CSV table of C-alpha atoms in Angstrom, one decimal:
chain,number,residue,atom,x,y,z
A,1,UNK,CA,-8.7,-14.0,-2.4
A,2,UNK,CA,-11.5,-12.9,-0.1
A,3,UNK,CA,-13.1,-9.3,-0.3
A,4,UNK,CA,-16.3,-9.5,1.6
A,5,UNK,CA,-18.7,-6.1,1.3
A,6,UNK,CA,-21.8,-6.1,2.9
A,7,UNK,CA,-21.9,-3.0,5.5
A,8,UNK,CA,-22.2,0.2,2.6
A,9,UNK,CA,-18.8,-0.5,0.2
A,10,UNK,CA,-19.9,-1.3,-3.2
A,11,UNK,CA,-17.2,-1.8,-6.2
A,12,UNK,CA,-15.7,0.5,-8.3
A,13,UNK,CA,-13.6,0.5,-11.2
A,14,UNK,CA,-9.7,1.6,-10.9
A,15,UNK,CA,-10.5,4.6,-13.4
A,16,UNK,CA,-13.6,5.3,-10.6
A,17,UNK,CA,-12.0,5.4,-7.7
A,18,UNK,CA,-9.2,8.1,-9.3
A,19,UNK,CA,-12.3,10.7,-9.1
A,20,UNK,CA,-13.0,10.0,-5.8
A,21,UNK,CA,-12.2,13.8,-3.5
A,22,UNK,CA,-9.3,13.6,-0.7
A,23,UNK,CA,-10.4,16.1,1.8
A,24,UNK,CA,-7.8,18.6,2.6
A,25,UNK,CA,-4.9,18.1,5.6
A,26,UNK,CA,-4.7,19.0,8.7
A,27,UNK,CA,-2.2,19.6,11.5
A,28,UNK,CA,-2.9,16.0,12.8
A,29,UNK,CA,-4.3,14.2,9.7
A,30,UNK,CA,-2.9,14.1,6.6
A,31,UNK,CA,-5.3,11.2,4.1
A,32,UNK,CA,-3.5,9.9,1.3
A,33,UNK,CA,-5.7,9.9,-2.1
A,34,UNK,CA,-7.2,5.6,-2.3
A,35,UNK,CA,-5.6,5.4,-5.6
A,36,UNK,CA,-2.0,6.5,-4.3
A,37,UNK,CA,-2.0,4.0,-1.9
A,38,UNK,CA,-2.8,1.2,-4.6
A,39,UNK,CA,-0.6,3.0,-6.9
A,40,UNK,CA,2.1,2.7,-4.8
A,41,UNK,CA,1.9,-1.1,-4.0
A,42,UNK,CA,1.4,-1.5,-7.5
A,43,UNK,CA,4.3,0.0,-8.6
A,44,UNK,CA,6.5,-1.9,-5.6
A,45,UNK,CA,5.1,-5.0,-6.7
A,46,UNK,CA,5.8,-4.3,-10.5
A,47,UNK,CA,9.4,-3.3,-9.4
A,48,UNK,CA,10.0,-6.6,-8.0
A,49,UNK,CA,9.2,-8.6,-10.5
A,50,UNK,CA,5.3,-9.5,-9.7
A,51,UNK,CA,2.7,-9.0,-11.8
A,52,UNK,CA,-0.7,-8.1,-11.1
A,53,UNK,CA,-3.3,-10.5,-12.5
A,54,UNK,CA,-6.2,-9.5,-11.0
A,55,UNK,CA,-7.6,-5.9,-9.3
A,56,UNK,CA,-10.8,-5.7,-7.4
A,57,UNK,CA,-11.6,-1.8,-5.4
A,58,UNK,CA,-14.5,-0.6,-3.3
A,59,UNK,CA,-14.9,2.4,-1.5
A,60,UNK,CA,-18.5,3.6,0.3
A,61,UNK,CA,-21.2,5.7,-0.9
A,62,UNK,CA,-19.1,8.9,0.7
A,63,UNK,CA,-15.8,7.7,-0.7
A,64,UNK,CA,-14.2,7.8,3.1
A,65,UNK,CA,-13.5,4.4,3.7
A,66,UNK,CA,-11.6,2.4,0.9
A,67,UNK,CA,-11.1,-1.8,0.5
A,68,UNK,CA,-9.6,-3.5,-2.3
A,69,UNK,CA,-7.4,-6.4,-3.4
A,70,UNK,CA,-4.6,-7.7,-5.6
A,71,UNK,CA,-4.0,-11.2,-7.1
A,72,UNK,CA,-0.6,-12.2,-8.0
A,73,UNK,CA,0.1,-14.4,-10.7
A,74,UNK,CA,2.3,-17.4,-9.8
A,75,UNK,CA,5.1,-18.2,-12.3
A,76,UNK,CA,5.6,-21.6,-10.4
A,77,UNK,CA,2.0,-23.0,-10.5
A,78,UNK,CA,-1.8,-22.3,-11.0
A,79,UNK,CA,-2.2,-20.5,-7.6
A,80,UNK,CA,-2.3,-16.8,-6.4
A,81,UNK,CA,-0.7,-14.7,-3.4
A,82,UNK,CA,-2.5,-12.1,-2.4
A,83,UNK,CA,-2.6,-8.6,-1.5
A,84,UNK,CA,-5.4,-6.4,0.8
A,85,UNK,CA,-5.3,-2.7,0.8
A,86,UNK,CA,-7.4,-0.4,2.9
A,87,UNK,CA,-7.6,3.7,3.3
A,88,UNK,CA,-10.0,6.1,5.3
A,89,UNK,CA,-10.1,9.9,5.1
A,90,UNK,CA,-12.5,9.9,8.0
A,91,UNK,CA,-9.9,8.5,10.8
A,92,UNK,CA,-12.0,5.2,11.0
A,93,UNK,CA,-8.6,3.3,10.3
A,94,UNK,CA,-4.9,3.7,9.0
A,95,UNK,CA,-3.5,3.0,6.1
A,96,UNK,CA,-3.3,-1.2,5.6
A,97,UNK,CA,-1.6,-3.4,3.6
A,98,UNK,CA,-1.8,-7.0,3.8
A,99,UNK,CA,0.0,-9.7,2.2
A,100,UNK,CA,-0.1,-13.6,2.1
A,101,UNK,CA,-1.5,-17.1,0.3
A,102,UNK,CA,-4.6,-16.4,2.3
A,103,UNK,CA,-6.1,-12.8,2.8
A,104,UNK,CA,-9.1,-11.4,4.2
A,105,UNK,CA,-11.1,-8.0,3.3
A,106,UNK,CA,-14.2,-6.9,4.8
A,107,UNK,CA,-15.5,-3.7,5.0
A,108,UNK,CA,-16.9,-4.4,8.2
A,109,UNK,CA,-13.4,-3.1,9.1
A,110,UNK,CA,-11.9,-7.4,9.5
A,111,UNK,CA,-8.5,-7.0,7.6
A,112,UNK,CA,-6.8,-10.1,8.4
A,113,UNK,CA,-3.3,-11.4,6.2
A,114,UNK,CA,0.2,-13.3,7.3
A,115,UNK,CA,2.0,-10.0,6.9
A,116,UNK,CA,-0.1,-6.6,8.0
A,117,UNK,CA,1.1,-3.1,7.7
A,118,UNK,CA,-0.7,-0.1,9.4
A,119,UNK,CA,-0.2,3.6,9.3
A,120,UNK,CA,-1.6,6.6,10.7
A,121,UNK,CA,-2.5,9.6,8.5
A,122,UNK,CA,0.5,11.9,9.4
A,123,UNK,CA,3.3,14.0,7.5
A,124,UNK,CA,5.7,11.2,9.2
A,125,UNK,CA,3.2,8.3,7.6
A,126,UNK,CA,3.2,9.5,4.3
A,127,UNK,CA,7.1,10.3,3.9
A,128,UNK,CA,7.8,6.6,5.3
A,129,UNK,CA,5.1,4.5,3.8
A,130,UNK,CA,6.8,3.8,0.4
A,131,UNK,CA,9.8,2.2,2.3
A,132,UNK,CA,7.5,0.2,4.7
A,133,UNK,CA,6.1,-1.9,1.8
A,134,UNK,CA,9.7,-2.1,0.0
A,135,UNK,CA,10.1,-3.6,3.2
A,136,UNK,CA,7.8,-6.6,2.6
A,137,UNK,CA,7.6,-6.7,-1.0
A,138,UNK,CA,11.4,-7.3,-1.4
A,139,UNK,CA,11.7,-10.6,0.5
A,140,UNK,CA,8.1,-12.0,-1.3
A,141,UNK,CA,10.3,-13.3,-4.0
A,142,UNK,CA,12.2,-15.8,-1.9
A,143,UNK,CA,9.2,-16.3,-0.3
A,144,UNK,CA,7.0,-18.0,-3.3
A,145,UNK,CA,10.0,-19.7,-4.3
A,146,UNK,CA,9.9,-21.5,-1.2
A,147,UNK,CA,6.3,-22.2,-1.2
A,148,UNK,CA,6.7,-23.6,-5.1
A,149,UNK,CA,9.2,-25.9,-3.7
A,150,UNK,CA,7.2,-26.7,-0.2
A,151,UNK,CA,3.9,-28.0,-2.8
A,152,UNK,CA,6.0,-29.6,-5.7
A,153,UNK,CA,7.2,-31.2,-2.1
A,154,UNK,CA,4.1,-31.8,-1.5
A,155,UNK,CA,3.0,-33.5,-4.5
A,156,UNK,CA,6.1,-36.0,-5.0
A,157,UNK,CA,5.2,-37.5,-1.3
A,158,UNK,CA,3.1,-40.6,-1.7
A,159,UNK,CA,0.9,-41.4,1.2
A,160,UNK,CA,-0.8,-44.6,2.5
A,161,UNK,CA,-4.5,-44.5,3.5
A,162,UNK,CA,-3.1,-45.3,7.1
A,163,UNK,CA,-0.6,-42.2,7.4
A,164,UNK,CA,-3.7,-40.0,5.5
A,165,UNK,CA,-6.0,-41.0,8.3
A,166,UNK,CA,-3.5,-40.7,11.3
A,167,UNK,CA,-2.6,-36.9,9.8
A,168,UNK,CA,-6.2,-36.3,9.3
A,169,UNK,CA,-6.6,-37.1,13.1
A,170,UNK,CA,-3.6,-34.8,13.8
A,171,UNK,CA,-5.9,-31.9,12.6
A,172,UNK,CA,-8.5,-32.8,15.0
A,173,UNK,CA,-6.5,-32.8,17.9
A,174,UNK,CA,-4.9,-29.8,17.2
A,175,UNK,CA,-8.2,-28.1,16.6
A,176,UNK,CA,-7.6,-27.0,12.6
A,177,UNK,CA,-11.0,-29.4,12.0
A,178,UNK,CA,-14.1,-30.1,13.9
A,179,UNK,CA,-15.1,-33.3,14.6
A,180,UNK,CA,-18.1,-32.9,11.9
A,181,UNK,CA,-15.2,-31.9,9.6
A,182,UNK,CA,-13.1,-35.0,9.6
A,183,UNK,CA,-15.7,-37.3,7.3
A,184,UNK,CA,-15.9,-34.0,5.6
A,185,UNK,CA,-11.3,-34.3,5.0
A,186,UNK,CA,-11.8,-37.7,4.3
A,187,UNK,CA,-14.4,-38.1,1.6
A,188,UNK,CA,-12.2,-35.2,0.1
A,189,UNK,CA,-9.3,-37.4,0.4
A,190,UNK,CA,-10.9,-41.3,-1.0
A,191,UNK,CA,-13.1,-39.7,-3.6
A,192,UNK,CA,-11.9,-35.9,-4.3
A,193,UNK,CA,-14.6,-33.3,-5.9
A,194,UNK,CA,-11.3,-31.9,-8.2
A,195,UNK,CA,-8.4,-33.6,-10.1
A,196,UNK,CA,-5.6,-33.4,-7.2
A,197,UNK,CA,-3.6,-36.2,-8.6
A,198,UNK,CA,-2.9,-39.5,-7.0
A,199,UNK,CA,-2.6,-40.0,-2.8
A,200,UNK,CA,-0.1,-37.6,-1.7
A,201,UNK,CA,0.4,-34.6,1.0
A,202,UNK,CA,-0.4,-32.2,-2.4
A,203,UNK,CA,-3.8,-33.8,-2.0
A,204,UNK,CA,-4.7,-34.3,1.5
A,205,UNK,CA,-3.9,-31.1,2.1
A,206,UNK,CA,-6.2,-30.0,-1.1
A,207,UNK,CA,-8.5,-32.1,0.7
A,208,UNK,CA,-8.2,-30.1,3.9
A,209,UNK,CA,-8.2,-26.7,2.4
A,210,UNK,CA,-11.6,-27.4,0.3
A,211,UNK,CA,-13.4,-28.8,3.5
A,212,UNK,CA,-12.2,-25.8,5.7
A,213,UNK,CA,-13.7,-23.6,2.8
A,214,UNK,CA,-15.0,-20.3,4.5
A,215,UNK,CA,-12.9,-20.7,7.8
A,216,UNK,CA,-9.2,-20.2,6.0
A,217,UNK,CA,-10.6,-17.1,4.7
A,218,UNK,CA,-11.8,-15.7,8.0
A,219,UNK,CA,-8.2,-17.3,10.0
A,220,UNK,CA,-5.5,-17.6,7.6
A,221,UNK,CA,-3.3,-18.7,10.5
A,222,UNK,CA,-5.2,-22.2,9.9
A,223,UNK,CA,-2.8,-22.6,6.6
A,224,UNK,CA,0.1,-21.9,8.5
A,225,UNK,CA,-1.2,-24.6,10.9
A,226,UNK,CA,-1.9,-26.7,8.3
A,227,UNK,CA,1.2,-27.1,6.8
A,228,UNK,CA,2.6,-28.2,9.7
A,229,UNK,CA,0.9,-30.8,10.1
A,230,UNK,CA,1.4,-32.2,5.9
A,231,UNK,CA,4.8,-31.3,6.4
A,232,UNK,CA,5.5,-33.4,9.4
A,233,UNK,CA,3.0,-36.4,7.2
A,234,UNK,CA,5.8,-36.0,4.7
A,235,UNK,CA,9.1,-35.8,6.7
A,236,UNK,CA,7.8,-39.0,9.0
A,237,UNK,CA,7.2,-41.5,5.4
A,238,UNK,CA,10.2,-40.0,3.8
């Protein structure tokens, strides 16, 4: 999980950010309190059957602007979905909450996940907000099932050097890789820098994520385009 600060958020502690002052309402703004909002995912996510594994909160020097994010633990594998969560009090932005296998959290105000909720600071906001993440925490269940089964897919496909290289050439033309990054795919692939197992889609597309590095975080619609490609690789050798 990605939470980038470098333009005036600096980390806090969960207990820390509890102190921090919510000014008072108006007719047009109404700020929820930073810790409600994390409270209140928490407790959907708890609810459902997910468990927090990992917390990480920043707010800036004034305590307007809040950015934080949550790391689910996987009951299928040694992986994490993840959850971004952002609050103002000074109308900068709404209320956001992100979720996804890939999320990004910058307090440059970039707020970037495969599912994105936003709310203005109204009466109306506040009263619907709790049902607007039932919403999308409800259905994550069925959701990491699927992906479980999509990677142990993944890693019971055995792949030839020929079909690696022809889907590794498939990235290319559909723009997920440079041309600089396809060496960078294939050295991952013949001689991998972690233990992926032997030649399969579970590690070419290891191979693919790890070279990609920084760009998955910044465009997480590069995973979804990603595993389009292994799981075509995998339905054309099955």
């Amino acid at each position: 999980m990605t939470l980038l600060l470098h333009a005036g958020a600096t980390p806090v502690s969960y207990d820390d950010l509890r102190t921090v002052q919510t000014p008072e309402a108006t007719s047009t703004h109404v700020p929820v309190p930073h810790h409600e909002v994390v409270e209140l995912v928490r407790y959907t996510l708890g609810f459902y059957g997910h468990q927090v594994a990992e917390e990480h909160h920043s707010v800036t020097e004034d305590g307007m602007r809040y950015f934080g994010l949550m790391s689910l633990r996987s009951p299928y594998g040694d992986y994490t979905d993840t959850v971004g969560l952002r609050n103002s009090h000074d109308r900068t932005f709404p209320i956001g909450i992100a979720f996804g296998s890939r999320v990004f959290v910058c307090d440059n105000l970039a707020f970037i996940g495969e599912h994105v909720i936003r709310r203005k600071h109204t009466i109306k906001a506040k009263r619907e907000l709790p049902g607007l993440v039932t919403e999308i925490v409800a259905p994550l269940s069925d959701q990491r099932i699927a992906q479980n089964q999509k990677l142990l897919a993944y890693q019971g496909t055995q792949l030839t050097d020929a079909t690696a290289d022809h889907a590794i050439m498939t990235m290319y033309r559909m723009g997920l890789i440079g041309v600089q990054r396809i060496a960078d795919v294939l050295d991952q692939w013949e001689r991998p820098q972690h233990d992926w197992g032997d030649k399969t889609a579970w590690r070419l597309f290891n191979a693919a994520t790890f070279a990609l590095a920084g760009k998955v975080a910044e465009r997480p619609d590069l995973t979804k385009r990603l595993h389009h490609v292994i799981d075509a690789t995998c339905e054309a050798v099955q």
